[in-house]
Short mmCIF file of C-alpha atoms in Angstrom, two decimals:
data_model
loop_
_atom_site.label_atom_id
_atom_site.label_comp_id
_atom_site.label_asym_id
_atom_site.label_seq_id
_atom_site.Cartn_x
_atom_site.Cartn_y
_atom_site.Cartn_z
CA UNK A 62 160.28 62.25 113.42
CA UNK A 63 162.29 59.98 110.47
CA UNK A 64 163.71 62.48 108.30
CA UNK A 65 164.64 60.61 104.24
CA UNK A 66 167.68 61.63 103.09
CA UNK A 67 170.77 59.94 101.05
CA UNK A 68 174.13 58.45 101.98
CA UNK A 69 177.13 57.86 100.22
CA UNK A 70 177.86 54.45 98.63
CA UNK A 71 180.48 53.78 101.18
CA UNK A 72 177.44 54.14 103.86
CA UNK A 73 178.96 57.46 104.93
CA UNK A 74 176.76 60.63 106.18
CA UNK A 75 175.86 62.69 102.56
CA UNK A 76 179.04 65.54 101.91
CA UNK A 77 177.50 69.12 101.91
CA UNK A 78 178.13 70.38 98.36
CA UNK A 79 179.52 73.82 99.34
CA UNK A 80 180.54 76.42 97.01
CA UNK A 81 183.96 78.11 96.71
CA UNK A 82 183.18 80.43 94.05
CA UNK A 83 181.44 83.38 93.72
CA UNK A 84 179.93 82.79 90.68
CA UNK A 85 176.24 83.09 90.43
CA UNK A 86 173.54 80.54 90.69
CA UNK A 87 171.08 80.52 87.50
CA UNK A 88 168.01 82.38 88.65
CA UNK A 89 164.53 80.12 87.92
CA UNK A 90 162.05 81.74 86.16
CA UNK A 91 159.76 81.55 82.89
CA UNK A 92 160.48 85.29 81.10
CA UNK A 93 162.17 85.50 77.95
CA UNK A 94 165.82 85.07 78.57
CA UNK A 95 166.39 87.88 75.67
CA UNK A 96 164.77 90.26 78.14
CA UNK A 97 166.65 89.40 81.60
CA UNK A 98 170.17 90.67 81.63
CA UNK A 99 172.85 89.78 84.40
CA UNK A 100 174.74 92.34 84.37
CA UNK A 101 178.22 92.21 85.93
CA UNK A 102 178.40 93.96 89.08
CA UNK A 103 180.34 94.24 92.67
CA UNK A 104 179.44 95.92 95.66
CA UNK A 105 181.30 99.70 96.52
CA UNK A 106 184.18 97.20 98.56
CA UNK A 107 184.78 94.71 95.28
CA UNK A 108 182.90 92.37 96.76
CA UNK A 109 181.25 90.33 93.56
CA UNK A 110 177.25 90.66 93.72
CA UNK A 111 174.71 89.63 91.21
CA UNK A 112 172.18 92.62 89.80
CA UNK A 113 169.67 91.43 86.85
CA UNK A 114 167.95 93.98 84.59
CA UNK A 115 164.02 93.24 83.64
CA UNK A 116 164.24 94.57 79.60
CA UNK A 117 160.39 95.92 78.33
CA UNK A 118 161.35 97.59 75.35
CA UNK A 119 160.23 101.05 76.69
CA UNK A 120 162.25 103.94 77.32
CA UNK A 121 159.82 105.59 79.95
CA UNK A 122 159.51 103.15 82.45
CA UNK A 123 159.69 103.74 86.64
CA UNK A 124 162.54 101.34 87.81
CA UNK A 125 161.51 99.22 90.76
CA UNK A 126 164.61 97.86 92.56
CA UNK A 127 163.72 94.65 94.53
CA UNK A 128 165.51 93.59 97.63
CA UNK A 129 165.39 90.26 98.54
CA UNK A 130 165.72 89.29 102.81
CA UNK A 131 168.69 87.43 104.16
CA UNK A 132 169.12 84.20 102.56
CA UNK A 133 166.91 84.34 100.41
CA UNK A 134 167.50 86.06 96.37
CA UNK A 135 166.09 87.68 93.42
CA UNK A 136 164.31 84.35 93.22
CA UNK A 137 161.75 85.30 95.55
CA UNK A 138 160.58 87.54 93.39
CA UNK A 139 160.72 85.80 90.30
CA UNK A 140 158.35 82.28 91.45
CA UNK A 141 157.21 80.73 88.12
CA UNK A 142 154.55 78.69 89.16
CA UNK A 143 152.51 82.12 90.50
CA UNK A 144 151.44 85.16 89.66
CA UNK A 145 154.99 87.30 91.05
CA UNK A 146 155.86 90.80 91.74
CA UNK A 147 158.12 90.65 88.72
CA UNK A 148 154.63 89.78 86.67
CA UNK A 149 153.16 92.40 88.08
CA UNK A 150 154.85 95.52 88.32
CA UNK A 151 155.71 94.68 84.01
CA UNK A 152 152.17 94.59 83.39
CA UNK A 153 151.76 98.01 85.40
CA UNK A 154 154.22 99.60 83.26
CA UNK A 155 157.37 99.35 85.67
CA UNK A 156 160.85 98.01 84.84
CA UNK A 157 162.28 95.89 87.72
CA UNK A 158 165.53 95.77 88.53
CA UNK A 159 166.61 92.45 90.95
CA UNK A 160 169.57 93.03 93.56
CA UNK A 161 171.38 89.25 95.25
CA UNK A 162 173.03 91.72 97.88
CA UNK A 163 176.05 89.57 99.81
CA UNK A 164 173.57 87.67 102.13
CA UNK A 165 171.93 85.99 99.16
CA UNK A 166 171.47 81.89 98.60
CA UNK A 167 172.54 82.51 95.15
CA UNK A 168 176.24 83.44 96.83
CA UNK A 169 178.51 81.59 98.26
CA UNK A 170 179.07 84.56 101.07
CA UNK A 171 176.64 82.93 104.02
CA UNK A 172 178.90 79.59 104.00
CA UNK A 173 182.45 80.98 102.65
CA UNK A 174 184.43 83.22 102.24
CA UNK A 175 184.77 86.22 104.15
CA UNK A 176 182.66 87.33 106.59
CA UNK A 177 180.79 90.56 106.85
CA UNK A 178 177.99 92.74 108.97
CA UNK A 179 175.13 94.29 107.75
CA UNK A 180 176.99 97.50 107.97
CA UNK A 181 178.47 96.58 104.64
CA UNK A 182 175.07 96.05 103.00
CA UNK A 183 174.08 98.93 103.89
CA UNK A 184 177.38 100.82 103.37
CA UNK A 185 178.72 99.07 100.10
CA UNK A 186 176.17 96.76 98.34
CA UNK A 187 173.09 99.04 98.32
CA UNK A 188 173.93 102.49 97.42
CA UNK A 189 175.91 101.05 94.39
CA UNK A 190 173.14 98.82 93.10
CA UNK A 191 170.98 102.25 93.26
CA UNK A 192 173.74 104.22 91.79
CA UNK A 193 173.60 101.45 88.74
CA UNK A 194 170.36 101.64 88.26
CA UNK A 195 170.15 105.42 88.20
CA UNK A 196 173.22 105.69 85.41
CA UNK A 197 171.18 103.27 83.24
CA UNK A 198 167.87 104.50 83.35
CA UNK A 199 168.85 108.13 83.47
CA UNK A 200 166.08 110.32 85.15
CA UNK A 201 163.31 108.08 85.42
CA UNK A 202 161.96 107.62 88.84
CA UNK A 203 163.57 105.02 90.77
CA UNK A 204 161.83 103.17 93.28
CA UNK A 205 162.78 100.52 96.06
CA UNK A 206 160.90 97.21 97.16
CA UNK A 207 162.61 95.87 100.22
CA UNK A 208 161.99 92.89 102.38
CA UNK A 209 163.30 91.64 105.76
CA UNK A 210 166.93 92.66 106.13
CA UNK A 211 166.80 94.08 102.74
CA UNK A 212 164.57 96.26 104.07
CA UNK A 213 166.19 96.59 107.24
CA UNK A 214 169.17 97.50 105.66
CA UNK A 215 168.25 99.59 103.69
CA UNK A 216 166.90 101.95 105.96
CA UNK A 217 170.14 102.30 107.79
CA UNK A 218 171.62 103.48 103.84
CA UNK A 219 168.57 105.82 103.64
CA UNK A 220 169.13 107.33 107.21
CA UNK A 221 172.67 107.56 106.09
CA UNK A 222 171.54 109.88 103.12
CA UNK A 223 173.63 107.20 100.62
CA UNK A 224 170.34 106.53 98.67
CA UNK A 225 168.63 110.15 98.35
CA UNK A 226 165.70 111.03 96.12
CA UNK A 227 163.83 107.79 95.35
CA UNK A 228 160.91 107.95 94.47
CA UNK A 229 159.50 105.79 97.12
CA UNK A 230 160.01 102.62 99.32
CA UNK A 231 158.03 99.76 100.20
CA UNK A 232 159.45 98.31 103.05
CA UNK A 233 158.25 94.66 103.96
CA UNK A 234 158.29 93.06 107.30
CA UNK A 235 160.58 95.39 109.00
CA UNK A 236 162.13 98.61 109.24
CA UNK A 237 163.54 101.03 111.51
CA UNK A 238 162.32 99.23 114.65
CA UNK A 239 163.09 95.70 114.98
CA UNK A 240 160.86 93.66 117.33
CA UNK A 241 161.39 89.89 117.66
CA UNK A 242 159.37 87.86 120.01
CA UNK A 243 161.45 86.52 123.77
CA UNK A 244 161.60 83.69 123.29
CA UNK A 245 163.40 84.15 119.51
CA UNK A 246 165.77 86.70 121.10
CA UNK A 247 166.80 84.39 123.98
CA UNK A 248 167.10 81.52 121.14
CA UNK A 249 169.36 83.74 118.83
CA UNK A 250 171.25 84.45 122.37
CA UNK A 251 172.05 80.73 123.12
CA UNK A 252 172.66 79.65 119.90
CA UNK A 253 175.26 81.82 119.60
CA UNK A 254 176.98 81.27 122.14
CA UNK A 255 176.46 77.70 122.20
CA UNK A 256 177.18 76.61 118.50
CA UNK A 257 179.56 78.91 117.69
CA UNK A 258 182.42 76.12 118.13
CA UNK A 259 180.86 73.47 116.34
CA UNK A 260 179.36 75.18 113.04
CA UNK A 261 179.12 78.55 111.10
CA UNK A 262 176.12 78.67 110.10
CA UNK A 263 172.72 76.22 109.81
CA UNK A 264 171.40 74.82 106.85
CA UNK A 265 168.04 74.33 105.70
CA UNK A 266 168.34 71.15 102.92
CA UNK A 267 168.87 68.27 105.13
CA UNK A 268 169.26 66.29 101.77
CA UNK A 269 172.47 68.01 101.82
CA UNK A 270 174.00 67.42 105.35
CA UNK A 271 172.50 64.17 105.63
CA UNK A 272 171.63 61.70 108.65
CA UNK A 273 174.51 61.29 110.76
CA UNK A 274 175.99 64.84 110.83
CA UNK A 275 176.70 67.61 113.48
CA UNK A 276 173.33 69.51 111.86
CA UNK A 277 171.35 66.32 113.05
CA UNK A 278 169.87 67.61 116.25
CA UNK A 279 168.48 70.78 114.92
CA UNK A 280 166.71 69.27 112.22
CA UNK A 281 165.44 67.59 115.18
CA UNK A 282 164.37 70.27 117.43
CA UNK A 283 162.72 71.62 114.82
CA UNK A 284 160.65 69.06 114.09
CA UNK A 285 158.58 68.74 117.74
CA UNK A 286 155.11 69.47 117.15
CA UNK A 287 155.93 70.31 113.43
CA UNK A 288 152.07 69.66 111.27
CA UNK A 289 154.39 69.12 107.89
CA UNK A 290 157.11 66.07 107.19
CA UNK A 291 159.56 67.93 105.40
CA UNK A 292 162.55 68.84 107.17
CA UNK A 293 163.43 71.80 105.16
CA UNK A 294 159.69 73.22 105.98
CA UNK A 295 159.93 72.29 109.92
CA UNK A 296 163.46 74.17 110.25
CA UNK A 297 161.78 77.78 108.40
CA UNK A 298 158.12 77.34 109.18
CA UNK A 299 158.28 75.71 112.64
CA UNK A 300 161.62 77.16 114.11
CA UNK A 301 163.76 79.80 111.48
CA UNK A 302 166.82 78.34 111.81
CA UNK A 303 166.66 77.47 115.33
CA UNK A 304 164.88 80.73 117.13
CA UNK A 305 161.70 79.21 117.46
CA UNK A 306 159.86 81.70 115.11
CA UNK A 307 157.97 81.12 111.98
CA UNK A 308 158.33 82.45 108.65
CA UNK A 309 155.29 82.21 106.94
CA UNK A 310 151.30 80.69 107.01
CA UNK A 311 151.64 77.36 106.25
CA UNK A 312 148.74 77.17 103.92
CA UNK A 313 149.56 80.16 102.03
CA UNK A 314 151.89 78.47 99.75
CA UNK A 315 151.53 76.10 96.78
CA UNK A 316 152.38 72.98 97.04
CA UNK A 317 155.21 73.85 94.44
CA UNK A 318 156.67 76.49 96.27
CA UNK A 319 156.95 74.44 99.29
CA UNK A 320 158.46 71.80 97.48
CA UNK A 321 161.14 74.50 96.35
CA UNK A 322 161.66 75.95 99.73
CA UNK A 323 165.68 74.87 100.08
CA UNK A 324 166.47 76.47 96.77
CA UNK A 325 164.08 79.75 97.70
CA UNK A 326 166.54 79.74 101.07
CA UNK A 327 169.64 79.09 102.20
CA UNK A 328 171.89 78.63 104.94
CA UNK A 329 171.81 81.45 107.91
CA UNK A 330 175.30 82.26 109.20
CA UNK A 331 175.47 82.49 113.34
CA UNK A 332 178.46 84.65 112.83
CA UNK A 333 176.09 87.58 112.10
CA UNK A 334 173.98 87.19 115.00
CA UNK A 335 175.99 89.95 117.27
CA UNK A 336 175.07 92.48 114.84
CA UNK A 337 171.61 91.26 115.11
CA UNK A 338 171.31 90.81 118.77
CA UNK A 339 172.30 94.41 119.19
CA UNK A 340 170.33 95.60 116.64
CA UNK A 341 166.88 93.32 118.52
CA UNK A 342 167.97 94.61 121.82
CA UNK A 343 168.32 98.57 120.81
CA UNK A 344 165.11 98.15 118.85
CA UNK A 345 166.27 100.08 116.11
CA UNK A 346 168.73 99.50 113.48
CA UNK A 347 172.16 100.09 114.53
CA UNK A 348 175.69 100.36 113.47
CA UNK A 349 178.17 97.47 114.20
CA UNK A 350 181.80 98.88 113.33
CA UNK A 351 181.89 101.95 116.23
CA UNK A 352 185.92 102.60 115.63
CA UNK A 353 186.68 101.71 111.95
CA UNK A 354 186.69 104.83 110.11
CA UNK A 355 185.29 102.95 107.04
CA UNK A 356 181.78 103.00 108.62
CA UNK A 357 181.97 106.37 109.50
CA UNK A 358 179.28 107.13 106.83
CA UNK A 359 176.86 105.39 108.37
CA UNK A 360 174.76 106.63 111.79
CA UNK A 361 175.25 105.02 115.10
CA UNK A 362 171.55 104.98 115.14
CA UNK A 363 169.69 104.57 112.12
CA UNK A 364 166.33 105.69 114.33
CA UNK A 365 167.89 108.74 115.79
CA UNK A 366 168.88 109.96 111.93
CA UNK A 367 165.93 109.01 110.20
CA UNK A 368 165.32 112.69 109.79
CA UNK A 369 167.34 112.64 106.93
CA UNK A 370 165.42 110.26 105.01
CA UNK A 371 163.44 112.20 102.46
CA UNK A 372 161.61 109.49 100.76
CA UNK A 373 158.03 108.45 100.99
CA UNK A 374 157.76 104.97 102.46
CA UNK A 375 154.88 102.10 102.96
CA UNK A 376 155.78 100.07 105.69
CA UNK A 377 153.56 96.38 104.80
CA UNK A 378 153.29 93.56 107.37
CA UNK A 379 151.41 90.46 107.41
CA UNK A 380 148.85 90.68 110.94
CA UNK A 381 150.62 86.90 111.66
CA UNK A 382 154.16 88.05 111.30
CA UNK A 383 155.63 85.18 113.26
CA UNK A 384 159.34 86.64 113.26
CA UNK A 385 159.65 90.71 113.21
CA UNK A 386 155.93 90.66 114.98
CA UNK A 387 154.43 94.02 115.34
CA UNK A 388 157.63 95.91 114.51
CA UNK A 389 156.48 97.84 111.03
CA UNK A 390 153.47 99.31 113.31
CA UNK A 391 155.62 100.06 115.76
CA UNK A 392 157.96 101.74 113.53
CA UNK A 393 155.02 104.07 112.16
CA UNK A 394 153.82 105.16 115.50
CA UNK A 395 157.47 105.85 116.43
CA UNK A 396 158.07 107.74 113.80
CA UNK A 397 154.79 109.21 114.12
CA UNK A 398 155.70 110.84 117.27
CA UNK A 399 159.44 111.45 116.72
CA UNK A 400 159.60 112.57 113.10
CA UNK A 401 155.63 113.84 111.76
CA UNK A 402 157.10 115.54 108.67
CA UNK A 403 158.14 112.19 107.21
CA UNK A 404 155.46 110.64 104.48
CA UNK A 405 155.58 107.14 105.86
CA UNK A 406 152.03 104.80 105.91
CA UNK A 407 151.10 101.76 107.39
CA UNK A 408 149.18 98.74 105.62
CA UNK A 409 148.91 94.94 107.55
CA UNK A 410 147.84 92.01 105.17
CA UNK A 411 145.46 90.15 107.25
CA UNK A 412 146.06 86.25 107.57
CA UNK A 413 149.59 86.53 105.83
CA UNK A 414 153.20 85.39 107.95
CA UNK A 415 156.55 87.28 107.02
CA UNK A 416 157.90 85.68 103.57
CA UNK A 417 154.24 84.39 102.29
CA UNK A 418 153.34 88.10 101.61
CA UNK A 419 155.92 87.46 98.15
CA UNK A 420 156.05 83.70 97.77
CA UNK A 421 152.23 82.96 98.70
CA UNK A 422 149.59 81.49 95.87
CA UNK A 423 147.81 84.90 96.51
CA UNK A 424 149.99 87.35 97.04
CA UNK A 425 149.24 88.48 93.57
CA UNK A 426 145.65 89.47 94.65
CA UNK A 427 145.91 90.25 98.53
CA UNK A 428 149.46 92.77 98.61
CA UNK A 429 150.58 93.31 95.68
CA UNK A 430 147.33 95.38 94.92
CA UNK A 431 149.04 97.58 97.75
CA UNK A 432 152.40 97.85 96.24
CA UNK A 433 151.08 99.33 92.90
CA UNK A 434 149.39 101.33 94.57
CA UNK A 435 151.36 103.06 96.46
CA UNK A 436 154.08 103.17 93.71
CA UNK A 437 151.37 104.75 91.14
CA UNK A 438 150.18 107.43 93.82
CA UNK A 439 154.17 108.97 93.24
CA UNK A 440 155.01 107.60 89.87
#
């Protein structure tokens, strides 16, 4: 495979532009600016996080708090060349609310600065970007949209109790129970342990890294038997970062948002795949800090608490889920059996992957039809 990319003038590999800052990337869409407001916000540890307010000019509206997965952002939500969940949940009389929790490609967090677990999403970034929206919209319903390890992370703040009394969750993807296919879990495995000397994390914009760097044979590897040129596209549709698993149907997404797919994700740091492997291997979501008392809030087991979650939930999935699998039906019949008093549902999107059920051309008409209504049924 002959990947295109740029050098420098002095024939030189292409410098990765890396951010030092945490300052905020602009997020891309076509609403009114008057009506989107950033709003200047850190997590419950100081860390500095990005939350953006959808205005409507109505004092009655549900809020709808969207979580984006890791690496991604708010801009997932927010696709201007489709019909988005932002687009949609105005026009059915909701007022969303956008959280870039630490793991977003808007950050600099995933390639600087310091590290953290998903202990302190669910611990610090979540339950104060709820606690936000709830002192700003007063005693309107609040409601949660979650994907991936938004979702996933979540769930560990819910079985927590640190986010009580929404009014319900959609949780995308995966849950309480994650499942990830072999041959992904022995990938994560060995790329951990093998790459964990040379780099931090892996990139997705080989326009960035360029040629002749230490990324090189990853691109690479992702690109055997890969249908689509693009690099970016090989290393998320034909591999996810390495694991071997695929993030989405191919031909579920414009030809625009493909072309956008390096500023839709960014880099994945290895340094969080411990927390991960343990969390694949227990199938459920677990803690990652046992002895620092800091965590203490937060279950050992996110499974064995989820008693105390006392919101309704729809658990969504795409039926060709190339990366969590089966693991949102496998959450419902878990907690099925384990916890019947729980309101939590089960819908699968036939012929839709993991991130297409948001950024797909018809998402619009195939899920979000599900969303709305589940969020009018307890509105």
């Amino acid at each position: 495979m002959i990947f295109r990319t740029t050098t420098s003038r002095a024939g030189g590999s292409a410098l990765p532009r890396v951010r030092t800052t945490a300052a905020l990337r602009p997020l891309h869409h076509r609403l009114d600016p008057a009506r989107v407001e950033e709003i200047p916000f850190r997590a419950g540890d100081g860390v500095r996080l990005g939350l953006t307010r959808v205005h409507t000019g109505a004092a009655d509206r549900p809020a709808v708090l969207l979580l984006h997965g890791h690496t991604a952002s708010a801009d997932m939500f927010l696709l201007p060349e489709t019909r988005n969940l932002v687009d949609v949940l105005l026009d059915d009389g909701y007022e969303p609310w956008l959280l870039d929790w630490r793991g977003s490609c808007r950050l600099p967090y995933n390639e600087t600065g310091q590290r953290y677990t998903y202990d302190d999403v669910a611990l610090y970034d979540i339950p104060a970007a709820v606690h936000h929206v709830r002192e700003r919209v007063g005693d309107r319903p609040v409601f949660v949209v979650a994907h991936c390890i938004g979702s996933l992370t979540l769930s560990l703040s819910m079985a927590a109790g640190l986010v009580p009394g929404l009014a319900g969750v959609v949780s995308q993807g995966v849950f309480l129970t994650p499942k990830l296919a072999g041959r992904t879990s022995l990938r994560m495995s060995l790329a951990g342990e093998l790459l964990k000397t040379r780099i931090d994390h892996v990139p997705v914009d080989f326009r960035k890294v360029g040629l002749w760097s230490k990324y090189t044979p990853l691109f690479a590897l992702a690109s055997r038997k890969a249908s689509c040129p693009d690099p970016t596209c090989q290393i998320l549709h034909n591999s996810a970062w390495g694991t071997g698993a695929s993030l989405f149907v191919h031909e579920n997404l414009s030809e625009a948002t493909h072309d956008r797919l390096a500023d839709l994700l960014g880099p994945a740091p290895l340094w969080i795949l411990p927390h991960l492997r343990r969390i694949e291997l227990a199938r459920s979501v677990v803690r990652w800090h046992e002895t620092d008392h800091r965590y203490r809030q937060l279950p050992p087991n996110a499974l064995d608490a989820a008693g105390r979650i006392d919101t309704p939930v729809l658990l969504l999935a795409g039926s060709d889920n190339g990366l969590w699998l089966d693991s949102q039906r496998l959450c419902h019949d878990v907690l099925a059996e384990r916890q019947p008093q729980l309101d939590v549902s089960y819908t699968e999107i036939p012929g839709y992957g993991h991130l297409d059920t948001f950024l797909g051309r018809g998402a619009a008409l195939d899920v979000f039809g599900h969303i709305l209504d589940f969020l009018g049924g307890r509105r």
